[in-house]
């Protein structure tokens, strides 16, 4: 690729590509029947692929209108490329990209608010999916740990006070307003599918949407809530694929392979999985065509993924960063990386339901996946937003094991790695970064600092466990020196 720049990816460029690089469907034949909130790399490397495969397998025109809550760059890039983009599967031996044709529209949530609202009320649209990360749900910290919307959150409070829906800035507010308009119009039932890494993600999403409606100033909110209960379902799901942030090298490699420039290129590991609760209110894509699994209750799969994959991912991130590493495969190349994953999974395994994947085999697969040098998943990306992730991934396990007197040395080590990452002056990116950094008081005993950190992330019960806080504190000097001692 020397001399003149390659042409931009778009429908006109598809004929230049060999058949194996082209979309599985004719993009022009699709109609918008799915709305996706969260136009990030993960969606483009996961749900969009399943939907494209479903359309190709059935001949039904399932197209996706993807909505970006904040970033306009991706919206602009996709619009300039006729909503096409490429995906490269990151095999260790290398692999070429393929263009994906599942998207029919790319929208910015606030500038395109009227179009988003119209789509959410459109009877042709029967599915909404979301990938907005844990913080996009604005979930309240509840001592009873039941899902509820944090109506005191400034962004939520501003949406509740907004004089019209065009000024809404949260995904929860936008979704609630769109669904309310659909309910008022008596439109067809619809299914709303959370694809974020949270336990009981369907129930969480249902709760925050309903709480927003209940707290709104809409005079018909009681009627809207009744209609939501009748016409909208929120199935739980488990999504799995490691999709690192796209780099300039990824874009250059895609351009070299395709002969066209793709500003919206994504790359992900070869592994791909999706488990969904079979609780749909209306027509949906036949995602089984791409290997999705429909089950009555995905909770066993969900807990296994959260506690083994996501839990060990977070542990590798914090400990790897402390030891001076940059990516997951670098951490796995140490003498402690694979033993950490296997031992942590073994420690967590007694808390998992027997109906889920077999823990030892699952852990062995994780070692293989994490070692893949082609993925290059950055530890700082994985380690962000720990105050939101740890209450899902580690804390319920600690509570359960410690309640039975079971030792938790690996979780204590992981927790120490996270505690170290909250230290000022450069704590890990986190919405609670300032509050966490404030826990590090000069001359305060290390165990007291650990306890303060736990209280800050909504775990006062664990903060009172002096054996736990002392054990975590005892790990901090080695971690601060860059040593990971199992």
mmCIF file of C-alpha atoms in Angstrom, residues 104-417:
data_model
loop_
_atom_site.group_PDB
_atom_site.id
_atom_site.type_symbol
_atom_site.label_atom_id
_atom_site.label_comp_id
_atom_site.label_asym_id
_atom_site.label_seq_id
_atom_site.Cartn_x
_atom_site.Cartn_y
_atom_site.Cartn_z
ATOM 1 C CA UNK A 104 -28.420 0.021 8.205
ATOM 2 C CA UNK A 105 -27.957 3.265 10.139
ATOM 3 C CA UNK A 106 -25.465 4.934 12.476
ATOM 4 C CA UNK A 107 -26.999 7.499 14.809
ATOM 5 C CA UNK A 108 -25.800 9.841 17.545
ATOM 6 C CA UNK A 109 -28.134 9.566 20.510
ATOM 7 C CA UNK A 110 -28.713 13.242 21.262
ATOM 8 C CA UNK A 111 -28.328 14.919 17.840
ATOM 9 C CA UNK A 112 -30.487 12.195 16.271
ATOM 10 C CA UNK A 113 -32.926 11.958 19.185
ATOM 11 C CA UNK A 114 -36.034 12.279 17.008
ATOM 12 C CA UNK A 115 -34.905 9.437 14.736
ATOM 13 C CA UNK A 116 -34.005 7.225 17.696
ATOM 14 C CA UNK A 117 -37.390 7.845 19.294
ATOM 15 C CA UNK A 118 -39.140 7.114 15.999
ATOM 16 C CA UNK A 119 -37.304 3.812 15.646
ATOM 17 C CA UNK A 120 -38.080 2.756 19.219
ATOM 18 C CA UNK A 121 -41.763 3.360 18.468
ATOM 19 C CA UNK A 122 -41.671 1.714 15.013
ATOM 20 C CA UNK A 123 -43.644 -1.585 14.863
ATOM 21 C CA UNK A 124 -41.036 -2.898 12.396
ATOM 22 C CA UNK A 125 -38.456 -2.722 15.189
ATOM 23 C CA UNK A 126 -38.985 -5.706 17.490
ATOM 24 C CA UNK A 127 -35.622 -5.956 19.277
ATOM 25 C CA UNK A 128 -33.414 -3.474 21.140
ATOM 26 C CA UNK A 129 -29.944 -4.525 22.278
ATOM 27 C CA UNK A 130 -27.499 -2.651 24.510
ATOM 28 C CA UNK A 131 -23.754 -2.578 25.172
ATOM 29 C CA UNK A 132 -23.241 0.492 27.346
ATOM 30 C CA UNK A 133 -20.986 -0.987 30.108
ATOM 31 C CA UNK A 134 -21.961 -1.208 33.753
ATOM 32 C CA UNK A 135 -21.863 2.544 34.305
ATOM 33 C CA UNK A 136 -24.429 3.159 31.569
ATOM 34 C CA UNK A 137 -27.166 1.706 33.806
ATOM 35 C CA UNK A 138 -26.737 4.293 36.604
ATOM 36 C CA UNK A 139 -27.542 1.617 39.126
ATOM 37 C CA UNK A 140 -27.933 2.645 42.758
ATOM 38 C CA UNK A 141 -25.724 1.193 45.457
ATOM 39 C CA UNK A 142 -28.306 -0.719 47.455
ATOM 40 C CA UNK A 143 -27.456 -2.393 50.767
ATOM 41 C CA UNK A 144 -29.896 -5.167 49.843
ATOM 42 C CA UNK A 145 -28.147 -5.422 46.453
ATOM 43 C CA UNK A 146 -31.432 -5.289 44.529
ATOM 44 C CA UNK A 147 -31.413 -3.498 41.163
ATOM 45 C CA UNK A 148 -32.612 0.103 41.268
ATOM 46 C CA UNK A 149 -31.952 3.336 39.381
ATOM 47 C CA UNK A 150 -29.850 5.987 41.114
ATOM 48 C CA UNK A 151 -32.182 8.930 40.669
ATOM 49 C CA UNK A 152 -29.702 11.152 42.540
ATOM 50 C CA UNK A 153 -27.079 10.684 39.836
ATOM 51 C CA UNK A 154 -26.676 14.144 38.237
ATOM 52 C CA UNK A 155 -27.157 12.855 34.688
ATOM 53 C CA UNK A 156 -30.276 10.888 35.642
ATOM 54 C CA UNK A 157 -31.677 13.779 37.660
ATOM 55 C CA UNK A 158 -31.114 16.124 34.698
ATOM 56 C CA UNK A 159 -32.938 13.723 32.373
ATOM 57 C CA UNK A 160 -35.854 13.419 34.775
ATOM 58 C CA UNK A 161 -36.104 17.209 34.893
ATOM 59 C CA UNK A 162 -35.669 17.725 31.132
ATOM 60 C CA UNK A 163 -38.583 19.608 29.540
ATOM 61 C CA UNK A 164 -38.507 17.431 26.413
ATOM 62 C CA UNK A 165 -36.992 14.105 25.323
ATOM 63 C CA UNK A 166 -34.639 15.798 22.860
ATOM 64 C CA UNK A 167 -32.434 16.821 25.791
ATOM 65 C CA UNK A 168 -31.968 13.376 27.326
ATOM 66 C CA UNK A 169 -28.338 12.321 27.740
ATOM 67 C CA UNK A 170 -28.497 8.915 29.471
ATOM 68 C CA UNK A 171 -29.191 5.674 27.667
ATOM 69 C CA UNK A 172 -31.674 4.727 30.385
ATOM 70 C CA UNK A 173 -33.611 7.955 29.866
ATOM 71 C CA UNK A 174 -33.577 7.672 26.087
ATOM 72 C CA UNK A 175 -34.702 4.032 26.190
ATOM 73 C CA UNK A 176 -37.440 4.726 28.748
ATOM 74 C CA UNK A 177 -38.752 7.668 26.720
ATOM 75 C CA UNK A 178 -38.743 5.665 23.492
ATOM 76 C CA UNK A 179 -40.493 2.708 25.048
ATOM 77 C CA UNK A 180 -43.043 5.013 26.680
ATOM 78 C CA UNK A 181 -43.853 6.518 23.265
ATOM 79 C CA UNK A 182 -44.238 3.014 21.875
ATOM 80 C CA UNK A 183 -46.575 2.033 24.706
ATOM 81 C CA UNK A 184 -48.686 5.169 24.198
ATOM 82 C CA UNK A 185 -49.019 4.390 20.493
ATOM 83 C CA UNK A 186 -50.139 0.850 21.232
ATOM 84 C CA UNK A 187 -47.360 -0.499 19.018
ATOM 85 C CA UNK A 188 -46.339 -4.143 18.870
ATOM 86 C CA UNK A 189 -44.519 -5.835 21.767
ATOM 87 C CA UNK A 190 -40.738 -5.540 21.852
ATOM 88 C CA UNK A 191 -37.783 -7.289 23.489
ATOM 89 C CA UNK A 192 -34.949 -5.314 25.119
ATOM 90 C CA UNK A 193 -31.717 -7.280 25.477
ATOM 91 C CA UNK A 194 -28.863 -6.212 27.743
ATOM 92 C CA UNK A 195 -25.508 -7.485 26.478
ATOM 93 C CA UNK A 196 -23.399 -6.027 29.293
ATOM 94 C CA UNK A 197 -21.344 -7.926 31.849
ATOM 95 C CA UNK A 198 -23.616 -7.838 34.879
ATOM 96 C CA UNK A 199 -25.267 -10.568 36.884
ATOM 97 C CA UNK A 200 -29.004 -10.630 36.109
ATOM 98 C CA UNK A 201 -28.450 -8.004 33.425
ATOM 99 C CA UNK A 202 -31.998 -8.381 32.120
ATOM 100 C CA UNK A 203 -33.513 -7.762 35.538
ATOM 101 C CA UNK A 204 -31.189 -4.799 36.124
ATOM 102 C CA UNK A 205 -32.156 -3.199 32.834
ATOM 103 C CA UNK A 206 -35.865 -3.767 33.475
ATOM 104 C CA UNK A 207 -35.557 -2.206 36.939
ATOM 105 C CA UNK A 208 -33.721 0.958 35.887
ATOM 106 C CA UNK A 209 -36.066 1.569 32.940
ATOM 107 C CA UNK A 210 -39.158 1.125 35.089
ATOM 108 C CA UNK A 211 -37.672 3.244 37.866
ATOM 109 C CA UNK A 212 -37.039 6.039 35.360
ATOM 110 C CA UNK A 213 -40.655 5.940 34.200
ATOM 111 C CA UNK A 214 -41.918 5.866 37.791
ATOM 112 C CA UNK A 215 -39.754 8.867 38.743
ATOM 113 C CA UNK A 216 -40.675 10.867 35.633
ATOM 114 C CA UNK A 217 -43.111 13.759 35.474
ATOM 115 C CA UNK A 218 -45.190 12.040 32.799
ATOM 116 C CA UNK A 219 -48.859 12.217 33.822
ATOM 117 C CA UNK A 220 -49.529 8.793 32.293
ATOM 118 C CA UNK A 221 -46.558 7.051 33.903
ATOM 119 C CA UNK A 222 -48.736 4.501 35.708
ATOM 120 C CA UNK A 223 -50.375 3.500 32.428
ATOM 121 C CA UNK A 224 -46.990 3.306 30.728
ATOM 122 C CA UNK A 225 -45.680 1.024 33.481
ATOM 123 C CA UNK A 226 -48.695 -1.277 33.145
ATOM 124 C CA UNK A 227 -48.210 -1.493 29.392
ATOM 125 C CA UNK A 228 -44.450 -2.144 29.791
ATOM 126 C CA UNK A 229 -45.258 -5.108 32.011
ATOM 127 C CA UNK A 230 -47.510 -6.533 29.301
ATOM 128 C CA UNK A 231 -45.605 -5.756 26.099
ATOM 129 C CA UNK A 232 -41.857 -5.642 26.875
ATOM 130 C CA UNK A 233 -39.504 -8.389 28.014
ATOM 131 C CA UNK A 234 -35.928 -8.031 29.243
ATOM 132 C CA UNK A 235 -34.181 -11.409 28.807
ATOM 133 C CA UNK A 236 -30.871 -12.077 30.515
ATOM 134 C CA UNK A 237 -27.845 -12.799 28.348
ATOM 135 C CA UNK A 238 -24.192 -13.768 28.513
ATOM 136 C CA UNK A 239 -21.849 -12.362 25.873
ATOM 137 C CA UNK A 240 -18.268 -13.447 25.399
ATOM 138 C CA UNK A 241 -15.545 -12.254 23.092
ATOM 139 C CA UNK A 242 -12.362 -10.345 23.849
ATOM 140 C CA UNK A 243 -12.374 -7.216 21.676
ATOM 141 C CA UNK A 244 -9.441 -4.886 22.361
ATOM 142 C CA UNK A 245 -9.538 -1.236 21.396
ATOM 143 C CA UNK A 246 -8.748 -0.773 17.700
ATOM 144 C CA UNK A 247 -5.269 0.581 17.013
ATOM 145 C CA UNK A 248 -3.727 2.411 14.078
ATOM 146 C CA UNK A 249 -1.864 -0.817 13.290
ATOM 147 C CA UNK A 250 -5.190 -2.682 13.120
ATOM 148 C CA UNK A 251 -6.541 -0.169 10.606
ATOM 149 C CA UNK A 252 -3.367 -0.301 8.530
ATOM 150 C CA UNK A 253 -3.430 -4.104 8.454
ATOM 151 C CA UNK A 254 -7.088 -4.117 7.381
ATOM 152 C CA UNK A 255 -6.345 -1.617 4.612
ATOM 153 C CA UNK A 256 -3.397 -3.685 3.372
ATOM 154 C CA UNK A 257 -5.550 -6.823 3.210
ATOM 155 C CA UNK A 258 -8.649 -5.223 1.707
ATOM 156 C CA UNK A 259 -7.157 -2.586 -0.569
ATOM 157 C CA UNK A 260 -9.598 -0.035 0.868
ATOM 158 C CA UNK A 261 -9.403 2.172 3.949
ATOM 159 C CA UNK A 262 -11.691 1.339 6.874
ATOM 160 C CA UNK A 263 -11.838 3.975 9.583
ATOM 161 C CA UNK A 264 -14.264 1.809 11.617
ATOM 162 C CA UNK A 265 -12.256 -1.429 11.567
ATOM 163 C CA UNK A 266 -12.488 -3.748 14.582
ATOM 164 C CA UNK A 267 -10.558 -6.820 15.660
ATOM 165 C CA UNK A 268 -11.389 -9.565 18.134
ATOM 166 C CA UNK A 269 -10.210 -12.922 19.345
ATOM 167 C CA UNK A 270 -11.418 -16.020 17.458
ATOM 168 C CA UNK A 271 -13.589 -17.177 20.382
ATOM 169 C CA UNK A 272 -17.220 -16.062 20.214
ATOM 170 C CA UNK A 273 -20.223 -17.018 22.385
ATOM 171 C CA UNK A 274 -23.703 -15.757 23.233
ATOM 172 C CA UNK A 275 -26.205 -17.313 25.642
ATOM 173 C CA UNK A 276 -29.704 -15.810 25.785
ATOM 174 C CA UNK A 277 -32.741 -16.400 27.938
ATOM 175 C CA UNK A 278 -35.530 -17.594 25.650
ATOM 176 C CA UNK A 279 -38.010 -14.908 26.716
ATOM 177 C CA UNK A 280 -38.825 -12.823 23.655
ATOM 178 C CA UNK A 281 -41.960 -10.732 23.286
ATOM 179 C CA UNK A 282 -41.802 -10.469 19.493
ATOM 180 C CA UNK A 283 -39.954 -11.642 16.382
ATOM 181 C CA UNK A 284 -36.177 -11.798 16.599
ATOM 182 C CA UNK A 285 -33.232 -12.705 14.363
ATOM 183 C CA UNK A 286 -32.416 -16.412 14.268
ATOM 184 C CA UNK A 287 -29.187 -15.892 16.190
ATOM 185 C CA UNK A 288 -28.804 -19.666 16.592
ATOM 186 C CA UNK A 289 -27.532 -19.659 12.999
ATOM 187 C CA UNK A 290 -24.323 -18.103 14.275
ATOM 188 C CA UNK A 291 -24.061 -20.421 17.243
ATOM 189 C CA UNK A 292 -26.012 -18.516 19.905
ATOM 190 C CA UNK A 293 -27.529 -20.665 22.630
ATOM 191 C CA UNK A 294 -31.150 -20.102 23.747
ATOM 192 C CA UNK A 295 -31.848 -21.417 27.261
ATOM 193 C CA UNK A 296 -34.584 -21.043 29.899
ATOM 194 C CA UNK A 297 -32.133 -19.552 32.406
ATOM 195 C CA UNK A 298 -28.648 -18.287 31.508
ATOM 196 C CA UNK A 299 -27.700 -17.560 35.136
ATOM 197 C CA UNK A 300 -25.280 -20.522 35.470
ATOM 198 C CA UNK A 301 -23.437 -19.425 32.318
ATOM 199 C CA UNK A 302 -23.556 -15.815 33.435
ATOM 200 C CA UNK A 303 -22.047 -16.463 36.859
ATOM 201 C CA UNK A 304 -19.341 -18.688 35.403
ATOM 202 C CA UNK A 305 -18.334 -16.039 32.900
ATOM 203 C CA UNK A 306 -18.455 -13.150 35.382
ATOM 204 C CA UNK A 307 -16.557 -14.933 38.129
ATOM 205 C CA UNK A 308 -14.027 -16.919 36.088
ATOM 206 C CA UNK A 309 -13.338 -14.979 32.898
ATOM 207 C CA UNK A 310 -14.116 -11.432 34.011
ATOM 208 C CA UNK A 311 -12.859 -12.070 37.529
ATOM 209 C CA UNK A 312 -9.492 -13.416 36.403
ATOM 210 C CA UNK A 313 -9.268 -10.743 33.688
ATOM 211 C CA UNK A 314 -9.501 -8.042 36.364
ATOM 212 C CA UNK A 315 -6.941 -9.805 38.564
ATOM 213 C CA UNK A 316 -4.472 -10.079 35.686
ATOM 214 C CA UNK A 317 -5.040 -6.426 34.824
ATOM 215 C CA UNK A 318 -4.265 -4.960 38.252
ATOM 216 C CA UNK A 319 -1.414 -7.308 39.102
ATOM 217 C CA UNK A 320 0.039 -7.111 35.598
ATOM 218 C CA UNK A 321 0.031 -3.316 35.651
ATOM 219 C CA UNK A 322 1.758 -3.300 39.034
ATOM 220 C CA UNK A 323 4.409 -5.647 37.639
ATOM 221 C CA UNK A 324 5.063 -3.334 34.691
ATOM 222 C CA UNK A 325 3.199 -5.152 31.923
ATOM 223 C CA UNK A 326 0.962 -3.671 29.233
ATOM 224 C CA UNK A 327 -1.190 -6.463 27.785
ATOM 225 C CA UNK A 328 -2.882 -9.660 28.959
ATOM 226 C CA UNK A 329 -0.591 -11.925 26.938
ATOM 227 C CA UNK A 330 2.458 -10.235 28.529
ATOM 228 C CA UNK A 331 1.045 -10.956 31.988
ATOM 229 C CA UNK A 332 0.348 -14.543 30.944
ATOM 230 C CA UNK A 333 3.951 -14.941 29.756
ATOM 231 C CA UNK A 334 5.198 -14.498 33.348
ATOM 232 C CA UNK A 335 5.802 -17.382 35.717
ATOM 233 C CA UNK A 336 2.698 -16.356 37.700
ATOM 234 C CA UNK A 337 0.136 -15.580 34.961
ATOM 235 C CA UNK A 338 -1.283 -19.020 34.141
ATOM 236 C CA UNK A 339 -0.981 -20.297 37.746
ATOM 237 C CA UNK A 340 -2.920 -17.216 38.912
ATOM 238 C CA UNK A 341 -5.790 -17.870 36.474
ATOM 239 C CA UNK A 342 -6.013 -21.581 37.315
ATOM 240 C CA UNK A 343 -5.750 -21.074 41.075
ATOM 241 C CA UNK A 344 -8.219 -18.179 41.162
ATOM 242 C CA UNK A 345 -10.753 -20.166 39.124
ATOM 243 C CA UNK A 346 -10.320 -23.137 41.465
ATOM 244 C CA UNK A 347 -10.896 -20.885 44.476
ATOM 245 C CA UNK A 348 -14.051 -19.424 42.947
ATOM 246 C CA UNK A 349 -15.431 -22.715 41.563
ATOM 247 C CA UNK A 350 -17.339 -23.775 44.736
ATOM 248 C CA UNK A 351 -19.577 -20.709 44.362
ATOM 249 C CA UNK A 352 -20.729 -21.643 40.847
ATOM 250 C CA UNK A 353 -23.969 -23.464 40.032
ATOM 251 C CA UNK A 354 -23.497 -27.041 38.765
ATOM 252 C CA UNK A 355 -25.628 -26.376 35.666
ATOM 253 C CA UNK A 356 -22.957 -24.123 34.149
ATOM 254 C CA UNK A 357 -19.751 -24.963 32.267
ATOM 255 C CA UNK A 358 -17.276 -27.238 34.046
ATOM 256 C CA UNK A 359 -14.918 -24.817 35.895
ATOM 257 C CA UNK A 360 -11.591 -26.607 35.403
ATOM 258 C CA UNK A 361 -12.093 -27.003 31.656
ATOM 259 C CA UNK A 362 -13.338 -23.422 31.419
ATOM 260 C CA UNK A 363 -10.223 -22.198 33.235
ATOM 261 C CA UNK A 364 -7.949 -24.178 30.914
ATOM 262 C CA UNK A 365 -9.630 -22.554 27.922
ATOM 263 C CA UNK A 366 -9.095 -19.143 29.515
ATOM 264 C CA UNK A 367 -5.364 -19.763 29.749
ATOM 265 C CA UNK A 368 -5.258 -20.505 26.011
ATOM 266 C CA UNK A 369 -7.365 -17.471 25.152
ATOM 267 C CA UNK A 370 -5.441 -15.064 27.382
ATOM 268 C CA UNK A 371 -2.097 -16.246 25.990
ATOM 269 C CA UNK A 372 -3.014 -15.297 22.405
ATOM 270 C CA UNK A 373 -0.355 -12.695 21.467
ATOM 271 C CA UNK A 374 -2.364 -11.463 18.486
ATOM 272 C CA UNK A 375 -5.082 -9.966 20.701
ATOM 273 C CA UNK A 376 -2.899 -7.493 22.612
ATOM 274 C CA UNK A 377 -5.693 -6.592 25.056
ATOM 275 C CA UNK A 378 -4.439 -3.682 27.132
ATOM 276 C CA UNK A 379 -4.421 -4.063 30.902
ATOM 277 C CA UNK A 380 -5.346 -0.424 31.489
ATOM 278 C CA UNK A 381 -8.497 -0.898 29.393
ATOM 279 C CA UNK A 382 -9.476 -4.007 31.352
ATOM 280 C CA UNK A 383 -8.666 -2.371 34.682
ATOM 281 C CA UNK A 384 -10.836 0.712 34.168
ATOM 282 C CA UNK A 385 -14.038 1.281 36.182
ATOM 283 C CA UNK A 386 -13.097 -1.194 38.903
ATOM 284 C CA UNK A 387 -15.578 0.303 41.386
ATOM 285 C CA UNK A 388 -18.373 -0.892 39.085
ATOM 286 C CA UNK A 389 -16.862 -4.221 38.052
ATOM 287 C CA UNK A 390 -15.604 -5.640 41.360
ATOM 288 C CA UNK A 391 -19.030 -5.677 43.064
ATOM 289 C CA UNK A 392 -20.121 -8.063 40.291
ATOM 290 C CA UNK A 393 -16.968 -10.128 39.843
ATOM 291 C CA UNK A 394 -15.267 -10.593 43.236
ATOM 292 C CA UNK A 395 -17.311 -9.320 46.163
ATOM 293 C CA UNK A 396 -20.226 -11.811 46.059
ATOM 294 C CA UNK A 397 -17.680 -14.633 45.911
ATOM 295 C CA UNK A 398 -15.748 -13.248 48.881
ATOM 296 C CA UNK A 399 -18.944 -12.961 50.904
ATOM 297 C CA UNK A 400 -20.002 -16.515 50.178
ATOM 298 C CA UNK A 401 -16.619 -18.146 50.751
ATOM 299 C CA UNK A 402 -15.790 -16.222 53.894
ATOM 300 C CA UNK A 403 -19.227 -16.929 55.341
ATOM 301 C CA UNK A 404 -18.312 -20.620 55.262
ATOM 302 C CA UNK A 405 -14.786 -20.124 56.575
ATOM 303 C CA UNK A 406 -13.201 -21.005 53.221
ATOM 304 C CA UNK A 407 -9.757 -19.446 52.674
ATOM 305 C CA UNK A 408 -9.596 -16.796 49.918
ATOM 306 C CA UNK A 409 -5.873 -16.144 49.273
ATOM 307 C CA UNK A 410 -6.174 -15.540 45.512
ATOM 308 C CA UNK A 411 -9.075 -13.120 45.879
ATOM 309 C CA UNK A 412 -7.142 -11.310 48.591
ATOM 310 C CA UNK A 413 -4.177 -10.993 46.218
ATOM 311 C CA UNK A 414 -6.427 -9.723 43.436
ATOM 312 C CA UNK A 415 -8.094 -7.239 45.780
ATOM 313 C CA UNK A 416 -4.671 -5.959 46.816
ATOM 314 C CA UNK A 417 -3.807 -5.452 43.155
#
